[in-house]
Short mmCIF file of C-alpha atoms in Angstrom, two decimals:
data_model
loop_
_atom_site.label_atom_id
_atom_site.label_comp_id
_atom_site.label_asym_id
_atom_site.label_seq_id
_atom_site.Cartn_x
_atom_site.Cartn_y
_atom_site.Cartn_z
CA GLN A 1 20.24 8.13 11.22
CA GLN A 2 18.85 5.79 8.81
CA GLN A 3 17.02 3.50 11.19
CA VAL A 4 15.73 0.86 8.71
CA LYS A 5 17.90 0.24 5.35
CA GLN A 6 16.25 -1.23 2.25
CA SER A 7 17.38 -2.66 -0.68
CA PRO A 8 17.30 -3.15 -3.64
CA GLN A 9 16.66 0.41 -4.84
CA SER A 10 15.06 -1.43 -7.89
CA LEU A 11 14.19 -4.61 -8.86
CA ILE A 12 13.49 -6.11 -12.48
CA VAL A 13 11.47 -9.14 -12.43
CA GLN A 14 10.03 -11.20 -15.02
CA LYS A 15 6.47 -12.13 -15.07
CA GLY A 16 5.93 -15.09 -12.74
CA GLY A 17 8.92 -14.84 -10.92
CA ILE A 18 9.67 -14.24 -7.47
CA SER A 19 10.26 -10.71 -6.29
CA ILE A 20 12.54 -10.30 -3.02
CA ILE A 21 13.05 -7.21 -1.06
CA ASN A 22 14.89 -6.74 2.21
CA CYS A 23 14.95 -4.50 5.03
CA ALA A 24 17.33 -4.48 7.61
CA TYR A 25 16.57 -2.33 11.27
CA GLU A 26 18.78 -1.33 13.98
CA ASN A 27 16.60 -0.29 17.12
CA THR A 28 15.30 -3.24 18.52
CA ALA A 29 12.78 -1.65 20.25
CA PHE A 30 10.75 -1.95 16.86
CA ASP A 31 8.08 -4.49 17.30
CA TYR A 32 5.79 -3.82 14.05
CA PHE A 33 6.73 -4.03 10.70
CA PRO A 34 4.55 -3.27 7.87
CA TRP A 35 5.24 -2.95 3.75
CA TYR A 36 3.26 -0.29 1.76
CA GLN A 37 2.63 -0.72 -1.86
CA GLN A 38 2.67 2.80 -3.49
CA PHE A 39 1.70 3.41 -6.96
CA PRO A 40 2.39 7.00 -9.25
CA GLY A 41 0.50 9.66 -7.84
CA LYS A 42 -1.19 7.96 -4.98
CA GLY A 43 -0.48 7.54 -1.37
CA PRO A 44 0.98 4.39 0.09
CA ALA A 45 -1.22 1.04 0.55
CA LEU A 46 -0.83 -1.30 3.49
CA LEU A 47 0.16 -4.29 1.93
CA ILE A 48 1.21 -6.92 4.93
CA ALA A 49 2.50 -6.53 8.23
CA ILE A 50 4.12 -8.75 10.82
CA ARG A 51 5.11 -8.68 14.47
CA PRO A 52 8.57 -10.26 16.05
CA ASP A 53 7.04 -13.09 17.59
CA VAL A 54 6.49 -14.74 14.40
CA SER A 55 8.90 -15.88 11.63
CA GLU A 56 6.39 -15.70 8.75
CA LYS A 57 3.59 -14.51 7.50
CA LYS A 58 1.78 -15.01 3.94
CA GLU A 59 -1.32 -13.30 2.59
CA GLY A 60 -1.97 -14.50 -1.17
CA ARG A 61 1.28 -14.39 -3.11
CA PHE A 62 2.73 -11.90 -0.74
CA THR A 63 4.71 -13.22 2.29
CA ILE A 64 6.97 -11.37 4.93
CA SER A 65 9.92 -13.24 6.42
CA PHE A 66 11.46 -12.26 9.89
CA ASN A 67 14.70 -13.31 11.30
CA LYS A 68 14.94 -11.45 14.62
CA SER A 69 18.27 -12.39 16.08
CA ALA A 70 19.76 -10.84 12.58
CA LYS A 71 17.15 -7.83 12.79
CA GLN A 72 16.22 -8.18 9.20
CA PHE A 73 13.03 -8.80 7.28
CA SER A 74 11.97 -8.95 3.63
CA LEU A 75 9.07 -8.99 1.34
CA HIS A 76 8.52 -12.14 -0.96
CA ILE A 77 6.13 -11.78 -3.79
CA MET A 78 5.06 -15.19 -5.67
CA ASP A 79 3.99 -15.20 -9.37
CA SER A 80 4.83 -11.72 -9.80
CA GLN A 81 2.74 -9.71 -12.35
CA PRO A 82 2.71 -6.97 -14.25
CA GLY A 83 0.27 -5.55 -12.13
CA ASP A 84 2.37 -5.39 -9.23
CA SER A 85 4.90 -2.73 -10.60
CA ALA A 86 5.25 -0.18 -7.58
CA THR A 87 7.19 1.16 -5.07
CA TYR A 88 7.24 -0.87 -1.95
CA PHE A 89 8.03 0.51 1.43
CA CYS A 90 9.34 -1.41 4.31
CA ALA A 91 8.56 0.37 7.76
CA ALA A 92 8.99 -0.05 11.47
CA ARG A 93 7.37 1.15 14.31
CA LYS A 94 8.07 0.83 18.32
CA GLY A 95 5.73 0.31 21.16
CA SER A 96 3.84 3.43 22.24
CA ALA A 97 5.20 5.60 19.50
CA ARG A 98 2.92 5.00 17.13
CA GLN A 99 4.72 6.85 14.29
CA LEU A 100 6.51 5.04 11.45
CA THR A 101 9.97 4.99 10.05
CA PHE A 102 10.17 4.03 6.43
CA GLY A 103 12.78 2.31 4.46
CA SER A 104 13.97 4.25 1.46
CA GLY A 105 12.08 2.54 -1.54
CA THR A 106 12.49 -0.33 -4.05
CA GLN A 107 11.04 0.42 -7.30
CA LEU A 108 9.68 -2.65 -8.70
CA THR A 109 9.16 -3.49 -12.54
CA VAL A 110 7.62 -6.93 -13.44
CA LEU A 111 7.77 -7.35 -17.04
CA PRO A 112 5.21 -9.18 -19.21
CA SER B 1 -10.04 0.60 6.80
CA ALA B 2 -10.27 3.78 7.07
CA VAL B 3 -11.35 6.43 4.16
CA ILE B 4 -9.24 9.21 3.95
CA SER B 5 -9.46 12.55 1.71
CA GLN B 6 -7.32 15.30 1.22
CA LYS B 7 -7.74 18.77 -0.52
CA PRO B 8 -6.47 19.78 -2.72
CA SER B 9 -5.03 17.27 -4.41
CA ARG B 10 -2.33 19.16 -6.15
CA ASP B 11 -1.39 22.86 -6.33
CA ILE B 12 0.86 25.21 -7.72
CA CYS B 13 1.95 28.30 -5.07
CA GLN B 14 4.28 31.22 -5.60
CA ARG B 15 7.25 31.50 -3.43
CA GLY B 16 6.61 33.22 -0.15
CA THR B 17 3.16 32.66 0.00
CA SER B 18 0.92 29.72 2.20
CA LEU B 19 -0.79 27.00 1.49
CA THR B 20 -3.10 24.79 3.81
CA ILE B 21 -3.86 21.28 3.48
CA GLN B 22 -7.00 19.70 4.35
CA CYS B 23 -7.35 16.16 5.70
CA GLN B 24 -11.11 14.08 6.21
CA VAL B 25 -11.11 10.71 8.03
CA ASP B 26 -14.98 8.61 7.59
CA SER B 27 -14.31 7.74 11.32
CA GLN B 28 -12.89 8.73 14.24
CA VAL B 29 -9.68 7.86 14.81
CA THR B 30 -6.87 8.49 17.36
CA MET B 31 -3.87 9.33 16.15
CA MET B 32 -3.13 11.52 12.73
CA PHE B 33 0.01 12.24 11.38
CA TRP B 34 1.54 14.45 8.44
CA TYR B 35 4.12 12.76 6.37
CA ARG B 36 6.44 14.57 3.35
CA GLN B 37 7.55 12.54 0.69
CA GLN B 38 10.00 14.20 -1.66
CA PRO B 39 10.29 13.33 -5.05
CA GLY B 40 11.33 10.23 -5.74
CA GLN B 41 12.08 9.73 -1.89
CA SER B 42 10.50 8.05 1.04
CA LEU B 43 8.40 9.27 3.33
CA THR B 44 9.56 11.61 6.40
CA LEU B 45 7.33 12.21 9.31
CA ILE B 46 6.39 15.99 9.88
CA ALA B 47 4.51 15.88 13.10
CA THR B 48 1.94 14.05 14.81
CA ALA B 49 -1.70 15.99 15.08
CA ASN B 50 -2.76 15.83 18.38
CA GLN B 51 -6.50 16.22 18.98
CA GLY B 52 -7.12 19.39 20.98
CA SER B 53 -3.37 20.00 21.66
CA GLU B 54 -0.32 21.21 19.86
CA ALA B 55 1.24 18.60 17.53
CA THR B 56 4.28 17.05 18.19
CA TYR B 57 6.69 18.01 15.26
CA GLU B 58 9.80 15.32 14.40
CA SER B 59 13.61 16.63 14.37
CA GLY B 60 14.15 19.37 11.62
CA PHE B 61 10.34 20.54 11.32
CA VAL B 62 8.85 23.68 13.26
CA ILE B 63 5.32 24.86 14.30
CA ASP B 64 6.16 28.31 12.49
CA LYS B 65 6.71 26.55 9.23
CA PHE B 66 4.26 23.86 9.39
CA PRO B 67 1.54 24.75 12.21
CA ILE B 68 -1.03 22.08 11.93
CA SER B 69 -4.58 21.62 13.71
CA ARG B 70 -6.81 19.15 14.86
CA PRO B 71 -10.28 20.56 15.76
CA ASN B 72 -11.47 17.10 16.48
CA LEU B 73 -11.22 13.04 15.68
CA THR B 74 -11.96 13.21 12.13
CA PHE B 75 -10.19 16.21 10.52
CA SER B 76 -6.55 18.00 10.67
CA THR B 77 -5.06 20.68 8.50
CA LEU B 78 -1.35 21.28 7.69
CA THR B 79 0.19 24.51 6.58
CA VAL B 80 2.95 25.07 5.08
CA SER B 81 4.37 28.67 5.43
CA ASN B 82 6.29 31.25 3.65
CA MET B 83 6.98 28.47 0.83
CA SER B 84 10.23 27.96 -1.28
CA PRO B 85 11.03 25.63 -4.11
CA GLU B 86 12.18 23.24 -1.15
CA ASP B 87 9.49 22.60 -0.05
CA SER B 88 7.65 21.09 -3.52
CA SER B 89 6.91 17.71 -2.14
CA ILE B 90 3.95 15.38 -1.85
CA TYR B 91 2.42 16.03 1.68
CA LEU B 92 0.65 13.00 3.28
CA CYS B 93 -1.86 12.63 5.79
CA SER B 94 -1.71 9.31 7.55
CA VAL B 95 -4.38 8.05 10.50
CA GLU B 96 -3.91 5.23 12.87
CA SER B 97 -7.29 2.92 12.90
CA LEU B 98 -8.72 0.98 15.88
CA ARG B 99 -11.37 -0.45 13.59
CA THR B 100 -9.63 -2.75 11.50
CA PRO B 101 -9.55 -6.63 12.84
CA LYS B 102 -5.87 -6.44 13.07
CA GLY B 103 -5.89 -3.50 15.09
CA ASN B 104 -3.35 -0.08 15.06
CA GLU B 105 -2.47 -0.18 11.23
CA GLN B 106 -1.98 3.06 9.75
CA PHE B 107 -3.62 4.01 6.38
CA PHE B 108 -2.58 6.76 4.19
CA GLY B 109 -4.38 9.59 2.18
CA PRO B 110 -4.07 10.14 -1.66
CA GLY B 111 -1.63 13.34 -1.00
CA THR B 112 -1.21 16.76 -1.96
CA ARG B 113 1.08 17.24 -4.57
CA LEU B 114 2.94 20.78 -4.15
CA THR B 115 4.76 22.46 -6.30
CA VAL B 116 6.79 25.90 -5.51
CA LEU B 117 7.75 28.06 -8.22
#
């Protein structure tokens, strides 16, 4: 059972554009939603995270929008740069369980 | 954030052999996890490494195939036993650190890329 569904699988954006990646979850017990960025040959790096008590969180060019009623959350990358080209994973965690459930990943390419 | 190192970074192994992967953290952490990432795929949790007790395995993963040790709060090992080509993956150590301002964030090591011939 895929508990976190991520789309699109791949995304191509022009430099300066906005990249949007979406995730949907099924388990209402999830209470922590991080996004990870992974470059080839590297481990995932924590980018930004949100808890369901807020609808939006912004850190620099990265924003998470969270819709609790729809059980959806998304990552927005403003002013996308070629250096943002990487694979992005959304994830979710529930309470005391501690371990993360990951989405399937989105390969982002930002064209110069 | 916690600094995590893994050894080896990559290896090529023969079918039927075993490989032990080490994970070292620069600070004491409460939780340590082992994930598998097959080529071009997402991350799947193998097990939670418990300090001083047996690891907690996820569905589809068993101790005989993936024995795990965690002798202290900064170190863990994952062994991939009796390997087959299907075990070719990136194996990632992950820790949950309470030292970050936001608390309970999870960080990943650089991974061990395993190829089984």
